[in-house]
Coordinates of N, CA and C in Angstrom, one line a residue:
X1 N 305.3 143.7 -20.6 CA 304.0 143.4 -21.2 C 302.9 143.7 -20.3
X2 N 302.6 143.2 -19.2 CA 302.0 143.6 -18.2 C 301.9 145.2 -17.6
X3 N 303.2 145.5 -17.4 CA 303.2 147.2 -17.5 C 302.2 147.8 -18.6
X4 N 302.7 147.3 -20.1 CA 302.2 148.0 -21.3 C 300.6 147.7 -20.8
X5 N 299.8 146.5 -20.5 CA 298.3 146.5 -20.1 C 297.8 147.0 -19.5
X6 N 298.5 147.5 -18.4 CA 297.9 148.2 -16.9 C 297.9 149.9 -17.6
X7 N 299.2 150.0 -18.1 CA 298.9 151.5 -18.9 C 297.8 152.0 -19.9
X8 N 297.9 150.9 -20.5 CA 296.6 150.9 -21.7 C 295.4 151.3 -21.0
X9 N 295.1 150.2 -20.2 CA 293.6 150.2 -19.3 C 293.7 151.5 -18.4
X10 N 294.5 152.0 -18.0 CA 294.7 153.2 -17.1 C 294.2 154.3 -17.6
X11 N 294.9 154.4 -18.9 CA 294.6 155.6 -20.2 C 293.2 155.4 -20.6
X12 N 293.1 154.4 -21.2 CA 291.4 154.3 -21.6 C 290.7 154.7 -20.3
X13 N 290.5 154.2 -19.5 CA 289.7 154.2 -18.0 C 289.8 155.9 -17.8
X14 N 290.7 156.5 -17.9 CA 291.0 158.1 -17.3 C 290.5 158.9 -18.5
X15 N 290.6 158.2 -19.7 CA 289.9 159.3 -20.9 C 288.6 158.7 -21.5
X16 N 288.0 157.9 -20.9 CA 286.3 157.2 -21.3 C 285.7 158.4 -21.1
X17 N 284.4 158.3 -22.0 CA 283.7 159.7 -21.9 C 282.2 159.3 -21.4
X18 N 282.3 158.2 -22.0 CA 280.5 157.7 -21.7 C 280.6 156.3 -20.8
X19 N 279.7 156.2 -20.2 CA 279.1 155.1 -19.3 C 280.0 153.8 -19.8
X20 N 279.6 153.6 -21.1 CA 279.4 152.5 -21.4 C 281.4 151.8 -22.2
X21 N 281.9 153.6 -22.3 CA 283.5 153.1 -22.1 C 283.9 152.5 -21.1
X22 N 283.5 153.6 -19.9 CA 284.3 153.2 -18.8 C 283.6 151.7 -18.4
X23 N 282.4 151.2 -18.5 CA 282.2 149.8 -18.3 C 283.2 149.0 -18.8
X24 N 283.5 149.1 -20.1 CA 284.1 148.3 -21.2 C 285.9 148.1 -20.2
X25 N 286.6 149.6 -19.9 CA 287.7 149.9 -19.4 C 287.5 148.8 -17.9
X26 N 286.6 149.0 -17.3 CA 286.4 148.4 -16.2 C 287.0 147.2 -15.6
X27 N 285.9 146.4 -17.1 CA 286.0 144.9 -17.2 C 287.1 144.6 -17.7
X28 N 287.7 144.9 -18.7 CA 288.8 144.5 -19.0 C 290.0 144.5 -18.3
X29 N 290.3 145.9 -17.1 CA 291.1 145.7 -15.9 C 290.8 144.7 -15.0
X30 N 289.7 144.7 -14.8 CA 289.0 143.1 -13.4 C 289.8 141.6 -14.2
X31 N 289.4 141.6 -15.4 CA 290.0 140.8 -16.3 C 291.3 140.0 -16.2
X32 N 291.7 141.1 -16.7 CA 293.4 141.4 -16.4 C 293.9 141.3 -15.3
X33 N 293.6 141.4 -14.2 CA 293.4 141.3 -12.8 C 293.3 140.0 -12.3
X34 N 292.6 139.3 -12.8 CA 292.1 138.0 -12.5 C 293.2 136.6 -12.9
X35 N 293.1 137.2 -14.1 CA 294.3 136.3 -15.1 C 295.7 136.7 -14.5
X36 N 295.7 137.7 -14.2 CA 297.3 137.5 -13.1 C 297.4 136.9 -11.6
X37 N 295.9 137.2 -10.9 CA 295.5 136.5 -10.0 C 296.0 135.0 -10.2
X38 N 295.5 134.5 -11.5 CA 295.6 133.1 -11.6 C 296.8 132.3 -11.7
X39 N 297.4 133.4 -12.6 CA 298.9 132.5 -13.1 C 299.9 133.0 -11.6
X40 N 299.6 133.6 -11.0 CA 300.5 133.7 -9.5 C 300.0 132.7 -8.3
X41 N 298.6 132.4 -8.6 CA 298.2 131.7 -7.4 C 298.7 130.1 -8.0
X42 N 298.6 129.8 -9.5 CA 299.1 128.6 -9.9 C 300.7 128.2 -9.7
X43 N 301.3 129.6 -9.9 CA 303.0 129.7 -9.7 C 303.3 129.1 -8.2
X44 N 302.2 129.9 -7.2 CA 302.8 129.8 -5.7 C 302.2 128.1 -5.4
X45 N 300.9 127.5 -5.9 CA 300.5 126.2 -5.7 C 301.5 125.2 -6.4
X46 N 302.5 125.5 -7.1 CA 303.5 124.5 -7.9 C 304.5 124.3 -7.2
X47 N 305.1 125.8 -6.0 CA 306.3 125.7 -6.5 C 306.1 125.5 -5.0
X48 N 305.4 125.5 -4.2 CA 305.3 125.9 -2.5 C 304.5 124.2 -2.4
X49 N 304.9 122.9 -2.3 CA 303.8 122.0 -2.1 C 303.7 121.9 -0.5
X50 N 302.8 121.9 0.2 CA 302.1 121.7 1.2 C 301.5 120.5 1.6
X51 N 302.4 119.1 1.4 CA 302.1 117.9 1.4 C 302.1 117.7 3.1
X52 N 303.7 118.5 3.8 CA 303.6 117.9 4.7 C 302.4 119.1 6.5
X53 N 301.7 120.1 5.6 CA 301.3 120.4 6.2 C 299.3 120.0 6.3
X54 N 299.2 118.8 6.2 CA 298.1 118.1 5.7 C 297.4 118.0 7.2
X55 N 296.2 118.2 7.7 CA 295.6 118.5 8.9 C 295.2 116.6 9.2
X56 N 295.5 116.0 10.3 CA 294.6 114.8 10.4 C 293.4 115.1 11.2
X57 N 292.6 114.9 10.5 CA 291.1 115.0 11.0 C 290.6 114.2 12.5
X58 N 291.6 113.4 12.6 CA 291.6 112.6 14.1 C 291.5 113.2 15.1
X59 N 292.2 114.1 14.8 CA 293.0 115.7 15.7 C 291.5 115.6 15.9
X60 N 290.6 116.1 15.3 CA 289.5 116.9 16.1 C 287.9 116.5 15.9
X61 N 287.9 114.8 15.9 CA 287.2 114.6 16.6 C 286.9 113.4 17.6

């Protein structure tokens, strides 16, 4: 599914003719980009907890 998006937006993006496609192509890759940014950075904050690496602020001051 993700393959099929990145293809799509690749094709549109490489055959836009006017300004205002390639804007459209653009955003929609940044998009798509972002939304996978999210659901990976939510995957790695679930599954990785970092409880016991908690800084005590005592430490420094």
């Amino acid at each position: 599914m993700l393959l099929f998006l990145v293809n799509k937006i690749l094709n549109g993006f490489l055959k836009a003719e006017t300004d205002r496609e390639l804007t459209v192509w653009l955003l929609m890759g940044f998009s798509v980009a972002f939304v996978v940014f999210v659901i990976i950075s939510r995957y790695l904050t679930r599954h990785y907890d970092h409880d016991d690496d908690d800084i005590d602020i005592d430490e420094f001051l």
